[in-house]
C-alpha cells in the first residue's frame, strides 16, 4: 500500500522471538506465531513527495513492493508535501508514535535526541560500496557524540543553469562570480534577461547565497564549530551580492518561493540561476522552447575557489520509538544496493552518497538522453560541493541558523540598501551568537 493520505496509524504489538538472524551484519528479528497465526511485519515510511514523478513511481510501485515481498513485510509509504513534513515529524515526536523511517530533504542534527544512531548502517554500506562522499558524512555525523543522527541516502548536486545562447552573445562564460556579475549585467542591458539568484528566505536562497559565502572564503562557522560569520570575507561576499543585485538582477528575487527560479528560467525570462537539475530536466521533458539553449556548469569560482553546499542531502532518520528498527535498517542497506535504478529514475537529481553503488555513473552521464554531453559536467560537480556546516560539521547550531533565515536576510538588507553591508553583517552576527551560545551551553555542539 503506497501514497495514502497521511494519518496517524495505530499499531498492534508485534510478536518477537528471542532468536535473531543476521543479514549483512544487521540484526533482523524472527517473527513468532501464536495459535498458528504469523504476525505480519510492517515497515512505515514517511517521505517528502519527490519532484520527479518517475522516481516516485519506481520507489513506491517497484522497489518498495519488491522489497516487501522479499522480506515478508508490509511496507506503508506516506508521501507528503515538503512544507508539511516538519509538522508531521514534530507531531510524531510529541506523540512518541509514528513511522519507522522519515526522509528529510536535509540532515536534521537538531533531532538527534529523538533518533537512533545509524553508524551501523553507514558502516555496513561503506563495507559493501566503499567510502561515502565526505560532504554527506559531515552532514550526518555529530563529532561531539560520535553518533550518526541521520542516514544520507543521496544528495542533490548544486549546479549553475544558464542560457548558453545569451552568454555567447556577450562573449562571456559564467566561470567565476565576477564574470557572472559582468556578463549578467551585459545580458540584462542588451536582452532584458536578468540573473536569478534568490535573496529570499527559502531553500534556493539559503543555498545559493551560501555558495557565494563559501567562494569568498566566508562561512557561518569555523572548522571547530565556532561562530565565524563576522569576518572580512563575509563582508566582501555581501558587497559582491549587493553589486550583483543592483547591476544584474531585479527586485523579484526578494520575494521568490522555492519554485520561482524554475519558472523564471523555463519561461525564458532569465539568463542564469543556481539550483539542482530541476530546470533543465523540466525543459527537456516538456520540450519547452528554451530547452536547446540551456546548459549546466559547476558553481562559479570566487577568491577562495569553487565551492558551495550540496543542494540537498536526502536524509533518513529512525525514531527511537520506531516499532521496526531492524527492518528499517535493513531497508536502508538494501535501498543503497539498488541505487543505480534510483539515480536513473530521478534523472540524476538523486546522486549516490556511496559512489561505489553506481560504478558506471560516468558512462551513464555521458550517454544520458539529451544534447550530447549535457550531463557530463556532473562528473566534476562532487569536488565543488560541501556540507551546510562547512568547514565544520553540520550541527544543531547551523541547523538553527538555517531555520532563522538570517543569511538571506543579511544579504537582502544590504542589497536593497535597507542597511549598509557592515550593519547587515553586524545584525546577523548578533542574531547568530545567542544561538551558538545556547546550544554550546546545552552540550549540543
Short mmCIF file of C-alpha atoms in Angstrom, two decimals:
data_model
loop_
_atom_site.label_atom_id
_atom_site.label_comp_id
_atom_site.label_asym_id
_atom_site.label_seq_id
_atom_site.Cartn_x
_atom_site.Cartn_y
_atom_site.Cartn_z
CA UNK A 1 0.00 0.00 0.00
CA UNK A 2 1.54 3.31 -1.05
CA UNK A 3 0.93 7.04 -1.27
CA UNK A 4 -2.01 7.13 1.18
CA UNK A 5 -3.16 10.37 2.74
CA UNK A 6 -1.21 10.99 5.95
CA UNK A 7 -2.90 9.99 9.14
CA UNK A 8 -1.88 8.56 12.48
CA UNK A 9 -1.61 4.78 12.39
CA UNK A 10 -2.28 2.61 15.45
CA UNK A 11 -0.02 -0.42 15.73
CA UNK A 12 -0.56 -3.92 17.00
CA UNK A 13 2.23 -5.19 19.18
CA UNK A 14 4.48 -7.35 17.02
CA UNK A 15 5.28 -10.77 18.40
CA UNK A 16 9.01 -11.36 18.56
CA UNK A 17 11.14 -14.31 19.48
CA UNK A 18 14.45 -14.10 21.27
CA UNK A 19 16.15 -15.62 18.26
CA UNK A 20 17.51 -13.39 15.50
CA UNK A 21 19.18 -13.87 12.19
CA UNK A 22 21.70 -11.52 10.60
CA UNK A 23 21.75 -10.05 7.13
CA UNK A 24 24.83 -8.08 6.19
CA UNK A 25 25.71 -7.55 9.83
CA UNK A 26 22.26 -6.11 10.73
CA UNK A 27 20.13 -7.98 13.23
CA UNK A 28 16.72 -8.99 11.88
CA UNK A 29 14.06 -10.36 14.25
CA UNK A 30 12.31 -13.65 13.65
CA UNK A 31 8.54 -13.29 13.93
CA UNK A 32 6.97 -15.91 16.16
CA UNK A 33 3.45 -17.30 15.87
CA UNK A 34 0.55 -17.56 18.26
CA UNK A 35 -2.30 -20.00 17.74
CA UNK A 36 -0.76 -20.86 14.38
CA UNK A 37 -1.07 -17.31 13.02
CA UNK A 38 2.03 -15.42 11.83
CA UNK A 39 2.27 -11.76 12.80
CA UNK A 40 2.84 -9.83 9.59
CA UNK A 41 5.81 -7.49 9.83
CA UNK A 42 5.21 -3.86 8.92
CA UNK A 43 7.51 -1.02 7.95
CA UNK A 44 6.11 2.51 7.88
CA UNK A 45 7.88 5.21 5.87
CA UNK A 46 7.16 8.94 5.77
CA UNK A 47 8.71 10.77 2.81
CA UNK A 48 8.52 14.19 1.25
CA UNK A 49 6.91 13.87 -2.17
CA UNK A 50 9.71 13.81 -4.73
CA UNK A 51 9.61 16.39 -7.51
CA UNK A 52 10.38 13.71 -10.13
CA UNK A 53 7.27 11.58 -10.87
CA UNK A 54 9.28 8.78 -12.50
CA UNK A 55 11.34 8.34 -9.34
CA UNK A 56 8.25 8.36 -7.12
CA UNK A 57 6.65 5.66 -9.26
CA UNK A 58 9.79 3.50 -9.19
CA UNK A 59 10.22 3.83 -5.43
CA UNK A 60 6.59 3.28 -4.43
CA UNK A 61 5.46 0.82 -7.08
CA UNK A 62 8.61 -1.18 -7.83
CA UNK A 63 11.31 -1.09 -5.17
CA UNK A 64 9.05 -0.92 -2.11
CA UNK A 65 6.78 -3.71 -3.33
CA UNK A 66 9.65 -5.99 -4.33
CA UNK A 67 11.47 -5.37 -1.05
CA UNK A 68 8.33 -6.00 0.98
CA UNK A 69 7.67 -9.28 -0.80
CA UNK A 70 11.27 -10.45 -0.40
CA UNK A 71 11.27 -9.59 3.30
CA UNK A 72 7.74 -10.73 4.18
CA UNK A 73 6.93 -7.17 5.24
CA UNK A 74 4.02 -4.88 4.52
CA UNK A 75 5.61 -1.52 3.63
CA UNK A 76 3.37 1.52 4.07
CA UNK A 77 4.64 4.69 2.40
CA UNK A 78 3.19 8.09 3.24
CA UNK A 79 4.09 10.83 0.72
CA UNK A 80 3.51 14.38 1.96
CA UNK A 81 4.34 17.82 0.68
CA UNK A 82 7.74 19.16 1.62
CA UNK A 83 6.12 22.01 3.52
CA UNK A 84 4.11 19.59 5.66
CA UNK A 85 6.91 17.21 6.59
CA UNK A 86 8.26 19.13 9.58
CA UNK A 87 4.80 19.47 11.09
CA UNK A 88 4.15 15.74 10.79
CA UNK A 89 7.58 14.90 12.24
CA UNK A 90 7.00 17.17 15.24
CA UNK A 91 3.62 15.57 15.84
CA UNK A 92 5.15 12.10 15.85
CA UNK A 93 7.86 13.17 18.30
CA UNK A 94 5.21 14.67 20.58
CA UNK A 95 3.12 11.52 20.45
CA UNK A 96 6.04 9.09 20.68
CA UNK A 97 4.43 7.13 17.89
CA UNK A 98 4.52 7.18 14.12
CA UNK A 99 6.67 5.93 11.27
CA UNK A 100 9.79 3.80 11.39
CA UNK A 101 11.64 5.81 8.73
CA UNK A 102 11.30 9.50 7.91
CA UNK A 103 13.02 11.11 4.91
CA UNK A 104 14.04 14.78 5.11
CA UNK A 105 15.43 16.99 2.33
CA UNK A 106 18.40 17.88 4.55
CA UNK A 107 20.14 16.39 7.56
CA UNK A 108 18.47 17.28 10.86
CA UNK A 109 21.07 17.35 13.64
CA UNK A 110 18.60 19.18 15.87
CA UNK A 111 16.60 15.94 16.08
CA UNK A 112 19.49 13.86 17.47
CA UNK A 113 17.82 13.28 20.85
CA UNK A 114 14.84 11.66 19.13
CA UNK A 115 16.56 9.31 16.67
CA UNK A 116 18.77 6.24 16.88
CA UNK A 117 22.45 6.22 15.96
CA UNK A 118 22.78 5.00 12.37
CA UNK A 119 26.52 4.34 12.43
CA UNK A 120 25.87 0.62 11.95
CA UNK A 121 24.01 1.26 8.69
CA UNK A 122 26.58 3.75 7.37
CA UNK A 123 29.45 1.36 8.10
CA UNK A 124 27.57 -1.56 6.54
CA UNK A 125 27.07 0.44 3.33
CA UNK A 126 30.68 1.59 3.29
CA UNK A 127 31.78 -2.01 3.70
CA UNK A 128 29.72 -3.02 0.69
CA UNK A 129 30.05 0.00 -1.60
CA UNK A 130 33.15 1.85 -0.45
CA UNK A 131 33.65 5.21 1.22
CA UNK A 132 30.80 7.69 1.26
CA UNK A 133 31.09 11.22 -0.06
CA UNK A 134 32.83 13.25 2.66
CA UNK A 135 30.26 16.05 2.47
CA UNK A 136 27.35 13.74 3.27
CA UNK A 137 29.25 12.23 6.19
CA UNK A 138 29.90 15.70 7.61
CA UNK A 139 26.20 16.40 7.16
CA UNK A 140 25.02 13.47 9.29
CA UNK A 141 27.73 12.85 11.89
CA UNK A 142 27.99 14.66 15.22
CA UNK A 143 31.72 14.57 16.07
CA UNK A 144 30.98 15.54 19.68
CA UNK A 145 28.81 12.49 20.38
CA UNK A 146 30.19 10.24 17.63
CA UNK A 147 26.62 9.47 16.55
CA UNK A 148 25.11 9.47 13.07
CA UNK A 149 21.85 11.37 13.58
CA UNK A 150 20.77 10.54 10.04
CA UNK A 151 21.47 8.30 7.08
CA UNK A 152 22.41 10.18 3.86
CA UNK A 153 20.76 8.05 1.20
CA UNK A 154 21.64 10.50 -1.60
CA UNK A 155 22.36 14.12 -2.41
CA UNK A 156 21.19 16.64 -4.98
CA UNK A 157 24.01 18.32 -6.90
CA UNK A 158 24.23 22.11 -6.87
CA UNK A 159 24.85 23.45 -10.36
CA UNK A 160 24.60 26.57 -12.45
CA UNK A 161 21.87 26.53 -15.11
CA UNK A 162 22.35 29.21 -17.73
CA UNK A 163 21.33 30.35 -21.21
CA UNK A 164 24.30 29.43 -23.38
CA UNK A 165 22.98 31.49 -26.32
CA UNK A 166 22.76 34.71 -24.31
CA UNK A 167 26.16 34.27 -22.70
CA UNK A 168 27.78 33.56 -26.07
CA UNK A 169 26.25 36.75 -27.48
CA UNK A 170 28.07 38.87 -24.88
CA UNK A 171 31.28 36.87 -25.31
CA UNK A 172 31.47 35.59 -21.75
CA UNK A 173 31.15 32.40 -19.71
CA UNK A 174 29.88 32.21 -16.11
CA UNK A 175 33.04 30.53 -14.83
CA UNK A 176 33.55 32.76 -11.79
CA UNK A 177 31.36 35.11 -9.75
CA UNK A 178 32.95 38.24 -11.19
CA UNK A 179 32.11 37.03 -14.69
CA UNK A 180 28.55 36.32 -13.50
CA UNK A 181 28.27 39.98 -12.48
CA UNK A 182 29.81 41.38 -15.67
CA UNK A 183 28.11 39.01 -18.09
CA UNK A 184 24.84 39.18 -16.22
CA UNK A 185 24.86 42.97 -16.39
CA UNK A 186 25.54 42.94 -20.13
CA UNK A 187 22.78 40.43 -20.84
CA UNK A 188 20.29 42.37 -18.72
CA UNK A 189 21.11 45.60 -20.58
CA UNK A 190 21.11 44.08 -24.07
CA UNK A 191 18.42 41.40 -23.79
CA UNK A 192 16.46 42.29 -20.63
CA UNK A 193 17.17 38.84 -19.20
CA UNK A 194 18.48 39.22 -15.61
CA UNK A 195 20.41 36.91 -13.32
CA UNK A 196 18.19 34.94 -10.93
CA UNK A 197 19.84 34.37 -7.54
CA UNK A 198 17.20 34.25 -4.81
CA UNK A 199 17.57 36.67 -1.88
CA UNK A 200 14.51 35.25 -0.12
CA UNK A 201 14.31 33.07 2.99
CA UNK A 202 13.61 29.90 1.02
CA UNK A 203 15.63 26.85 0.05
CA UNK A 204 17.17 28.25 -3.13
CA UNK A 205 18.15 31.50 -1.47
CA UNK A 206 19.66 29.75 1.53
CA UNK A 207 21.89 27.54 -0.60
CA UNK A 208 22.73 29.95 -3.42
CA UNK A 209 23.90 32.64 -1.01
CA UNK A 210 26.00 30.18 0.93
CA UNK A 211 27.69 29.28 -2.36
CA UNK A 212 28.71 32.93 -2.64
CA UNK A 213 29.85 32.97 1.00
CA UNK A 214 31.99 29.86 0.60
CA UNK A 215 33.51 31.06 -2.69
CA UNK A 216 34.63 34.24 -0.94
CA UNK A 217 36.22 32.28 1.92
CA UNK A 218 33.42 33.02 4.38
CA UNK A 219 31.24 30.66 6.40
CA UNK A 220 28.73 30.64 9.24
CA UNK A 221 31.11 28.69 11.48
CA UNK A 222 34.74 27.60 11.54
CA UNK A 223 36.18 24.09 11.47
CA UNK A 224 35.80 23.74 15.24
CA UNK A 225 32.13 24.73 15.20
CA UNK A 226 32.62 28.28 16.46
CA UNK A 227 30.66 31.20 15.00
CA UNK A 228 32.72 32.73 12.17
CA UNK A 229 30.20 34.83 10.27
CA UNK A 230 31.65 38.18 11.36
CA UNK A 231 34.66 38.15 9.04
CA UNK A 232 36.17 40.39 6.39
CA UNK A 233 35.44 37.64 3.87
CA UNK A 234 31.73 37.70 4.73
CA UNK A 235 31.68 41.47 4.25
CA UNK A 236 33.25 41.11 0.80
CA UNK A 237 30.67 38.48 -0.15
CA UNK A 238 27.85 40.82 0.93
CA UNK A 239 29.30 43.71 -1.07
CA UNK A 240 29.61 41.47 -4.12
CA UNK A 241 25.98 40.30 -3.82
CA UNK A 242 24.84 43.92 -3.49
CA UNK A 243 26.62 44.82 -6.74
CA UNK A 244 25.21 41.73 -8.47
CA UNK A 245 21.69 42.65 -7.37
CA UNK A 246 22.00 46.28 -8.43
CA UNK A 247 23.60 45.58 -11.81
CA UNK A 248 22.19 42.27 -13.00
CA UNK A 249 19.05 41.30 -11.08
CA UNK A 250 15.51 42.55 -10.36
CA UNK A 251 13.58 43.11 -7.09
CA UNK A 252 11.52 39.98 -7.75
CA UNK A 253 14.26 37.81 -6.22
CA UNK A 254 13.50 39.32 -2.78
CA UNK A 255 10.16 37.52 -2.60
CA UNK A 256 10.85 34.32 -4.51
CA UNK A 257 9.44 30.97 -3.40
CA UNK A 258 11.18 27.60 -3.92
CA UNK A 259 9.75 27.26 -7.45
CA UNK A 260 10.26 30.85 -8.62
CA UNK A 261 13.67 30.41 -10.18
CA UNK A 262 12.42 27.38 -12.12
CA UNK A 263 9.51 29.34 -13.57
CA UNK A 264 11.86 32.26 -14.26
CA UNK A 265 14.23 30.16 -16.37
CA UNK A 266 11.64 27.93 -18.02
CA UNK A 267 9.69 30.94 -19.25
CA UNK A 268 12.87 32.29 -20.85
CA UNK A 269 12.89 35.34 -18.58
CA UNK A 270 16.37 34.88 -17.08
CA UNK A 271 19.92 34.14 -18.09
CA UNK A 272 21.24 32.19 -15.08
CA UNK A 273 20.29 30.61 -11.77
CA UNK A 274 21.65 28.23 -9.11
CA UNK A 275 19.69 25.05 -8.49
CA UNK A 276 19.88 21.32 -8.88
CA UNK A 277 18.91 19.98 -12.33
CA UNK A 278 15.19 20.64 -11.95
CA UNK A 279 15.17 23.47 -14.51
CA UNK A 280 16.92 21.66 -17.31
CA UNK A 281 15.08 18.39 -16.64
CA UNK A 282 11.70 20.12 -16.83
CA UNK A 283 12.67 21.95 -20.02
CA UNK A 284 13.85 18.71 -21.62
CA UNK A 285 10.92 16.54 -20.59
CA UNK A 286 8.37 19.13 -21.73
CA UNK A 287 10.39 20.14 -24.80
CA UNK A 288 9.99 23.81 -23.96
CA UNK A 289 11.29 26.40 -26.44
CA UNK A 290 14.13 27.34 -24.10
CA UNK A 291 15.41 23.75 -23.81
CA UNK A 292 18.06 23.78 -26.60
CA UNK A 293 19.68 26.91 -25.14
CA UNK A 294 20.04 25.70 -21.54
CA UNK A 295 23.36 24.40 -20.25
CA UNK A 296 24.81 23.22 -16.95
CA UNK A 297 28.04 24.31 -15.29
CA UNK A 298 29.77 23.88 -11.97
CA UNK A 299 29.34 26.65 -9.43
CA UNK A 300 31.32 29.82 -10.24
CA UNK A 301 34.70 30.28 -8.59
CA UNK A 302 35.44 33.08 -6.16
CA UNK A 303 38.55 34.40 -4.38
CA UNK A 304 38.62 31.23 -2.25
CA UNK A 305 37.82 28.79 -5.05
CA UNK A 306 34.78 26.98 -6.39
CA UNK A 307 32.62 25.74 -3.54
CA UNK A 308 29.03 25.54 -2.37
CA UNK A 309 26.72 23.40 -0.25
CA UNK A 310 25.02 20.26 -1.51
CA UNK A 311 21.60 21.40 -2.70
CA UNK A 312 20.01 18.65 -0.66
CA UNK A 313 21.12 15.72 1.46
CA UNK A 314 18.22 13.27 1.36
CA UNK A 315 18.42 12.01 4.92
CA UNK A 316 16.52 9.21 6.62
CA UNK A 317 16.07 9.09 10.38
CA UNK A 318 14.76 6.24 12.51
CA UNK A 319 12.88 7.38 15.58
CA UNK A 320 13.86 5.95 18.97
CA UNK A 321 10.22 4.88 19.31
CA UNK A 322 10.08 3.13 15.90
CA UNK A 323 8.42 -0.29 16.06
CA UNK A 324 10.53 -1.98 13.38
CA UNK A 325 14.06 -0.68 13.83
CA UNK A 326 15.76 -3.84 12.45
CA UNK A 327 13.56 -3.77 9.34
CA UNK A 328 14.21 -0.05 8.84
CA UNK A 329 17.98 -0.60 8.97
CA UNK A 330 17.76 -3.49 6.57
CA UNK A 331 15.64 -1.44 4.17
CA UNK A 332 18.27 1.32 4.00
CA UNK A 333 21.13 -1.05 3.22
CA UNK A 334 19.10 -2.81 0.53
CA UNK A 335 17.98 0.51 -0.95
CA UNK A 336 21.57 1.67 -1.43
CA UNK A 337 22.20 -1.64 -3.16
CA UNK A 338 19.57 -0.68 -5.76
CA UNK A 339 20.68 2.93 -6.06
CA UNK A 340 21.63 2.71 -9.72
CA UNK A 341 17.92 2.49 -10.55
CA UNK A 342 17.14 5.27 -8.08
CA UNK A 343 19.71 7.55 -9.67
CA UNK A 344 18.48 6.91 -13.21
CA UNK A 345 14.77 7.27 -12.47
CA UNK A 346 15.44 10.54 -10.64
CA UNK A 347 17.15 11.92 -13.73
CA UNK A 348 20.39 12.33 -11.71
CA UNK A 349 18.59 14.55 -9.22
CA UNK A 350 19.42 11.93 -6.58
CA UNK A 351 23.15 11.25 -6.75
CA UNK A 352 24.83 8.42 -4.81
CA UNK A 353 26.15 9.20 -1.35
CA UNK A 354 28.09 5.95 -1.73
CA UNK A 355 29.61 6.28 -5.24
CA UNK A 356 30.50 2.61 -5.40
CA UNK A 357 26.80 1.79 -5.54
CA UNK A 358 26.71 3.20 -9.09
CA UNK A 359 30.12 2.18 -10.50
CA UNK A 360 29.23 3.13 -14.09
CA UNK A 361 27.92 6.59 -13.22
CA UNK A 362 30.35 8.44 -15.51
CA UNK A 363 29.24 6.39 -18.50
CA UNK A 364 25.58 6.94 -17.62
CA UNK A 365 26.17 10.69 -17.51
CA UNK A 366 27.94 10.74 -20.86
CA UNK A 367 25.20 8.76 -22.62
CA UNK A 368 22.13 10.28 -20.96
CA UNK A 369 19.25 11.36 -23.16
CA UNK A 370 19.51 14.95 -24.32
CA UNK A 371 22.10 17.04 -26.16
CA UNK A 372 25.39 15.14 -26.20
CA UNK A 373 27.43 15.75 -23.06
CA UNK A 374 24.76 17.87 -21.36
CA UNK A 375 25.11 15.97 -18.08
CA UNK A 376 28.83 15.14 -18.25
CA UNK A 377 29.58 18.18 -16.11
CA UNK A 378 28.11 16.28 -13.16
CA UNK A 379 31.26 14.16 -13.06
CA UNK A 380 33.22 17.13 -11.71
CA UNK A 381 30.46 18.58 -9.51
CA UNK A 382 31.12 16.49 -6.34
CA UNK A 383 34.56 18.05 -5.89
CA UNK A 384 32.94 21.52 -5.73
CA UNK A 385 30.38 20.68 -3.06
CA UNK A 386 30.50 20.54 0.69
CA UNK A 387 28.10 20.41 3.63
CA UNK A 388 25.91 23.13 5.11
CA UNK A 389 28.16 23.41 8.17
CA UNK A 390 31.35 23.93 6.14
CA UNK A 391 34.18 23.92 7.10
CA UNK A 392 32.94 22.11 10.22
CA UNK A 393 30.21 19.52 10.61
CA UNK A 394 26.56 20.36 10.08
CA UNK A 395 25.27 20.82 13.61
CA UNK A 396 22.30 21.84 15.69
CA UNK A 397 23.69 25.39 15.53
CA UNK A 398 23.96 25.54 11.74
CA UNK A 399 20.52 23.90 11.57
CA UNK A 400 19.10 26.65 13.80
CA UNK A 401 20.83 29.40 11.82
CA UNK A 402 19.31 27.99 8.64
CA UNK A 403 15.86 27.89 10.23
CA UNK A 404 16.22 31.52 11.34
CA UNK A 405 16.77 32.69 7.75
CA UNK A 406 19.41 35.16 8.90
CA UNK A 407 21.76 34.56 5.93
CA UNK A 408 19.31 35.61 3.17
CA UNK A 409 18.03 38.40 5.42
CA UNK A 410 21.58 39.73 5.79
CA UNK A 411 22.18 39.72 2.03
CA UNK A 412 18.77 41.23 1.24
CA UNK A 413 19.17 44.07 3.73
CA UNK A 414 22.47 45.07 2.18
CA UNK A 415 21.39 44.54 -1.44
CA UNK A 416 18.36 46.80 -1.11
CA UNK A 417 20.15 49.46 0.93
CA UNK A 418 17.93 48.88 3.96
CA UNK A 419 21.22 48.56 5.88
CA UNK A 420 24.81 49.09 4.94
CA UNK A 421 26.77 45.87 4.31
CA UNK A 422 28.57 46.44 7.62
CA UNK A 423 25.33 46.98 9.56
CA UNK A 424 23.64 43.98 7.93
CA UNK A 425 26.58 41.77 8.89
CA UNK A 426 26.62 43.12 12.43
CA UNK A 427 22.91 42.40 12.87
CA UNK A 428 23.34 38.84 11.55
CA UNK A 429 26.21 38.14 13.96
CA UNK A 430 24.16 39.48 16.88
CA UNK A 431 21.35 37.13 15.89
CA UNK A 432 23.59 34.08 15.44
CA UNK A 433 25.72 34.47 18.57
CA UNK A 434 22.99 33.56 21.11
CA UNK A 435 22.08 30.50 19.00
CA UNK A 436 25.63 29.16 19.20
CA UNK A 437 25.99 30.10 22.87
CA UNK A 438 22.77 28.39 23.93
CA UNK A 439 23.48 25.17 22.07
CA UNK A 440 27.06 25.03 23.32
CA UNK A 441 25.83 25.51 26.88
CA UNK A 442 23.30 22.71 26.33
CA UNK A 443 26.10 20.41 25.15
CA UNK A 444 24.69 20.10 21.63
CA UNK A 445 27.80 21.43 19.87
#
